[in-house]
Coordinates of N, CA and C in Angstrom, one line a residue:
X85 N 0.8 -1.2 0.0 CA 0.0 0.0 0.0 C 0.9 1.2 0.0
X86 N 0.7 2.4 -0.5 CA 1.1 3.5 -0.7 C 0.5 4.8 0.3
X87 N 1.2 5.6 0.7 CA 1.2 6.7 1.6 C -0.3 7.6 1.1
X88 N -0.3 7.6 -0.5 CA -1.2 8.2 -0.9 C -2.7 7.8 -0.7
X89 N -2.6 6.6 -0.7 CA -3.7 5.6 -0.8 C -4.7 5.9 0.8
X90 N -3.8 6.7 1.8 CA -4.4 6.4 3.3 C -5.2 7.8 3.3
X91 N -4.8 9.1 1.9 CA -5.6 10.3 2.1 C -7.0 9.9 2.1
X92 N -7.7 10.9 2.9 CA -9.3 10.8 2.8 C -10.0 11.3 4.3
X93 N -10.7 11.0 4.6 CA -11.5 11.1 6.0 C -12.4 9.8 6.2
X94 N -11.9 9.4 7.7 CA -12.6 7.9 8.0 C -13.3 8.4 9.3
X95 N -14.5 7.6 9.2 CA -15.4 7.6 10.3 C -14.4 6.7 11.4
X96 N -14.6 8.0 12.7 CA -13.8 6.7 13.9 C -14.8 6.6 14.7
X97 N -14.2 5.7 15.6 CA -15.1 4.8 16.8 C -14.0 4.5 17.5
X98 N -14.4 4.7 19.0 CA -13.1 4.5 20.1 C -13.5 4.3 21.3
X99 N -12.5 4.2 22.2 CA -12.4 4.2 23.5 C -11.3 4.7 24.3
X100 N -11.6 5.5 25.4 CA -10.7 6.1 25.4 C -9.8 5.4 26.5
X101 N -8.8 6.5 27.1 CA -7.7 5.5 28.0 C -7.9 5.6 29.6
X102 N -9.0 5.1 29.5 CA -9.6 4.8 31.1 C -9.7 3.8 31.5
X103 N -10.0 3.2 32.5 CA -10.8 2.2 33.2 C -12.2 2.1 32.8
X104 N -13.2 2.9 32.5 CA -14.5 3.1 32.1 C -14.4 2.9 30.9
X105 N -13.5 3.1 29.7 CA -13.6 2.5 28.4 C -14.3 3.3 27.3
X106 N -14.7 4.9 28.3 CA -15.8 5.5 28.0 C -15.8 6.1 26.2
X107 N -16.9 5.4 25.8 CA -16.8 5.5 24.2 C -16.9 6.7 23.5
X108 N -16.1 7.3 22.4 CA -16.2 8.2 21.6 C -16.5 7.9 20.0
X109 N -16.8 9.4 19.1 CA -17.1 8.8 17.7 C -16.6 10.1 17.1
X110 N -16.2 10.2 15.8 CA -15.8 11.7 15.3 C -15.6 11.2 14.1
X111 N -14.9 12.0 13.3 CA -13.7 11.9 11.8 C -12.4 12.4 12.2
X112 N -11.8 11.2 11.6 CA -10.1 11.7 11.4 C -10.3 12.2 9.8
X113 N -9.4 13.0 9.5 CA -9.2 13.7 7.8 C -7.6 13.3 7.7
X114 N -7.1 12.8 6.8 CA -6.2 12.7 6.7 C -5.0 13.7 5.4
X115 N -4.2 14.3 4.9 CA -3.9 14.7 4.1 C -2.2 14.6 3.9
X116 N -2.1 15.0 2.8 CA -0.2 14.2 2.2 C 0.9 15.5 3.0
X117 N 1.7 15.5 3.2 CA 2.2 16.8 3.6 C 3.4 16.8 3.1
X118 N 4.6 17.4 3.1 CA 5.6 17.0 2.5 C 6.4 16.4 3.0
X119 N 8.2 16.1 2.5 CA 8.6 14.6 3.2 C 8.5 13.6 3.4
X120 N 7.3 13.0 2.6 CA 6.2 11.7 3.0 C 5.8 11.9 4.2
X121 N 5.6 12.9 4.6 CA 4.7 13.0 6.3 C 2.9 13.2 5.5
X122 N 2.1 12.7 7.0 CA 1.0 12.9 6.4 C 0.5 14.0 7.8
X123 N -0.5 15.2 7.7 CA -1.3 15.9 8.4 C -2.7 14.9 8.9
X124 N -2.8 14.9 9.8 CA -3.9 14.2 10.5 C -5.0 15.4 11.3
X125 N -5.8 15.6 11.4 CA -7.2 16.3 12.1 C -8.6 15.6 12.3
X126 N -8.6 15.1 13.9 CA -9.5 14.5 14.4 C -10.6 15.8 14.8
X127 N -11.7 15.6 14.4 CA -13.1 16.0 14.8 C -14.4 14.9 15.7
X128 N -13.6 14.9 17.3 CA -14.5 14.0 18.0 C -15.3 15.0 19.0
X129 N -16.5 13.9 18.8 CA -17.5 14.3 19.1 C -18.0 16.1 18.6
X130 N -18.8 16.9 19.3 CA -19.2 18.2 18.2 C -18.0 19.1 18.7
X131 N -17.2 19.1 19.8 CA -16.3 19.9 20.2 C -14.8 20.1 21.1
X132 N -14.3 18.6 20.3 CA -12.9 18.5 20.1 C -12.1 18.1 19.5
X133 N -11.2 19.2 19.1 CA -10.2 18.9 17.5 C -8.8 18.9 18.1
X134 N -8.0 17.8 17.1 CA -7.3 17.2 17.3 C -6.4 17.7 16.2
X135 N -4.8 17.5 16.3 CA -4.1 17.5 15.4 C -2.7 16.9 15.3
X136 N -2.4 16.0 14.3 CA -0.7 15.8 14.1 C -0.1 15.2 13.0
X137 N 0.7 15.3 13.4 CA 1.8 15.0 11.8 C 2.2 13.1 12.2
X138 N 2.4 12.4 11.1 CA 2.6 11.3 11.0 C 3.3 10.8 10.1
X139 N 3.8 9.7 9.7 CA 4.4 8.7 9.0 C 3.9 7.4 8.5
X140 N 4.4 6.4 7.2 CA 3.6 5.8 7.3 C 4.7 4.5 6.5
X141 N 4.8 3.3 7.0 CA 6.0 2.7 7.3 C 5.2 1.4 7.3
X142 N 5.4 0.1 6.4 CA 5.1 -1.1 6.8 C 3.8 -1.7 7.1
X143 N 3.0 -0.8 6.4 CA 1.5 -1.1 6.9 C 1.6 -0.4 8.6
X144 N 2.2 0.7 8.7 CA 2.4 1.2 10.0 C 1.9 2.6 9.9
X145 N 0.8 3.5 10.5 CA 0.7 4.4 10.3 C 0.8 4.9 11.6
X146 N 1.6 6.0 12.6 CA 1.7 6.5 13.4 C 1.9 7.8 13.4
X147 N 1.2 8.5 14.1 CA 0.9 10.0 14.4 C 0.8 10.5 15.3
X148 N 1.9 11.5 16.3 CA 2.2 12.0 16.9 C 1.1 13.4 16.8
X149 N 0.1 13.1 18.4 CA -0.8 14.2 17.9 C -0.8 15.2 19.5
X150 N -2.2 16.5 19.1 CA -2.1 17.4 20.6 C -3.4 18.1 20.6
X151 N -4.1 18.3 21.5 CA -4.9 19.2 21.8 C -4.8 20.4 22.9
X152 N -5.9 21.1 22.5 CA -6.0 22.4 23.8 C -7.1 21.9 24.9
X153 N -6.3 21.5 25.5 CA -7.6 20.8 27.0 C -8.5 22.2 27.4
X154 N -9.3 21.4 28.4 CA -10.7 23.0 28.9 C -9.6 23.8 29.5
X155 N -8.2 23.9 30.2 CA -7.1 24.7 30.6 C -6.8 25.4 29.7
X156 N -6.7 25.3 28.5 CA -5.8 25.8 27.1 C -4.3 25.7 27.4
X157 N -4.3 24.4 28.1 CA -2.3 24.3 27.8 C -2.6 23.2 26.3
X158 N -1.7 22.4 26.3 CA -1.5 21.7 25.0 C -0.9 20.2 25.4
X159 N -2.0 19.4 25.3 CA -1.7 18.0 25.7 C -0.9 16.9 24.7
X160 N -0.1 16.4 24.4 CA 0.7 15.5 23.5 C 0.3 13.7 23.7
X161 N 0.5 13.5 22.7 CA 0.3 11.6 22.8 C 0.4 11.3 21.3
X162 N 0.5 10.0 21.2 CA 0.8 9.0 19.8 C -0.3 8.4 19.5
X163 N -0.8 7.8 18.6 CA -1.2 6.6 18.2 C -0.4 5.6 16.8
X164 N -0.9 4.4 16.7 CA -0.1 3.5 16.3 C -1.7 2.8 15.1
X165 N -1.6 3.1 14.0 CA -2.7 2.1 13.2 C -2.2 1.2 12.0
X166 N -2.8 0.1 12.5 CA -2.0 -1.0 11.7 C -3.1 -1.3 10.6
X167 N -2.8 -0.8 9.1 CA -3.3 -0.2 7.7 C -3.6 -1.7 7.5
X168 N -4.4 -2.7 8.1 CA -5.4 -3.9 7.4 C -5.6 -3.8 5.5
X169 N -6.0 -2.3 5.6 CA -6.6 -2.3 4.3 C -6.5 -0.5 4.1
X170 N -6.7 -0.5 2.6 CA -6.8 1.3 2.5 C -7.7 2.1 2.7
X171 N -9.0 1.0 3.8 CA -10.1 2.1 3.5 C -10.1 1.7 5.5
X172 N -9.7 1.0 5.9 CA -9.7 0.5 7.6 C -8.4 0.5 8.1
X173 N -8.5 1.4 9.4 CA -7.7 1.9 10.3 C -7.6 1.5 11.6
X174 N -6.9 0.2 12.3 CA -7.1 -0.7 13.5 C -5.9 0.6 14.0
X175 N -6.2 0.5 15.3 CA -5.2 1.6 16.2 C -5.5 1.3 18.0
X176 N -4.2 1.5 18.5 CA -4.0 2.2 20.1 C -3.2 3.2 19.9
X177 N -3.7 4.2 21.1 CA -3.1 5.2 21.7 C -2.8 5.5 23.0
X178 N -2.2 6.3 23.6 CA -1.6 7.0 24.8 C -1.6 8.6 24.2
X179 N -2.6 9.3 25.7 CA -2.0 10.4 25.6 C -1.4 10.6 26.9
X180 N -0.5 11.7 27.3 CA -0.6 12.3 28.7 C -1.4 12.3 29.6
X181 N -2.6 13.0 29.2 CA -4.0 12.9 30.0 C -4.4 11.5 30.5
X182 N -3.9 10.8 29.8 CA -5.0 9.5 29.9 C -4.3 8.7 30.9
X183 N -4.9 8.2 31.6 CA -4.8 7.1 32.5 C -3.4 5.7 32.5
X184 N -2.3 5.7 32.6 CA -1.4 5.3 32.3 C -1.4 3.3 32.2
X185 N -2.3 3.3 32.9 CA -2.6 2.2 33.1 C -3.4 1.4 32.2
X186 N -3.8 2.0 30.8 CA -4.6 1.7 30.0 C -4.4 2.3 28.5
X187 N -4.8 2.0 27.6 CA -4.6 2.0 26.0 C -6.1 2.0 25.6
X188 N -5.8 3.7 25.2 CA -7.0 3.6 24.0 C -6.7 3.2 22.9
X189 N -8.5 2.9 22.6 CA -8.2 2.0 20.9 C -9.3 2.7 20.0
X190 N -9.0 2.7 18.9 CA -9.6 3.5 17.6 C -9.9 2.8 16.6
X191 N -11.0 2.7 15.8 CA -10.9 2.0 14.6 C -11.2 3.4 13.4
X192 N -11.0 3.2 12.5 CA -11.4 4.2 11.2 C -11.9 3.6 10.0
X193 N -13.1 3.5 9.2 CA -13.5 3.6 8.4 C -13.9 4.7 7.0
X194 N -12.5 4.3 6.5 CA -12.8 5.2 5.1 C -14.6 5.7 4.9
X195 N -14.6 7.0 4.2 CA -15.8 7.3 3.6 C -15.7 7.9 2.3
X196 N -16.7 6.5 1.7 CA -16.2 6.5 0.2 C -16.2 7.1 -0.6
X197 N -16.0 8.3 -1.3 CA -16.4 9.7 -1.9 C -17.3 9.1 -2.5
X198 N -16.9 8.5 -3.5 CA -17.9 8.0 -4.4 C -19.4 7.7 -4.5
X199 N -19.7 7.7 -3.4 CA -21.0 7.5 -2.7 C -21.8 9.0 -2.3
X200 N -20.9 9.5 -2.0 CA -21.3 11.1 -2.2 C -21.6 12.0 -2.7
X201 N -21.3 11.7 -3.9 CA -21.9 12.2 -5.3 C -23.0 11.6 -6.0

């Protein structure tokens, strides 16, 4: 699979890095940037966005991402998605925030343009 192949925006579904497991849903967008890095921008739930830059290596896509918590400092963490396929996005993450003792998980489903027309 190719770097280009992962541009698009996938419906996600998750959990986050708690004990409670407490479930979320949004869009990741994905886009090419230069260097072979790719831009990543999560829209979960109606109001919080996400951002980072990534790589994509071995059927390995990882992305070093950050938000502005209700504080407005700037929170950091990774995730790790292992590219099954070009339109599905299996993943865990860690942020700072989260609960150290636990691993969020993400899945992403491509949304097919073509159906949108």
């Amino acid at each position: 699979m190719e770097i280009t192949e992962l541009m698009g925006t996938y419906i996600i579904e998750g959990y986050n890095q708690n004990q409670d497991e407490t479930q979320y849903s949004g869009t990741l967008t994905l886009s090419f940037q230069s260097d072979n890095r790719l831009a990543a921008v999560w829209q979960i739930e109606p109001d919080q966005m996400q951002f980072g830059i990534g790589f994509f290596r071995n059927e390995m896509l990882v992305i070093n991402f950050y938000y502005v918590g209700d504080d407005q400092a700037n929170y950091h963490g990774v995730v790790a998605y292992n590219c099954t396929s070009k339109n599905i996005l299996q993943g865990v993450w860690s942020e700072e925030m989260g609960d150290s003792k636990f691993v969020g998980v993400e899945k992403g489903t491509k949304i097919q343009t073509e159906f949108l027309n």
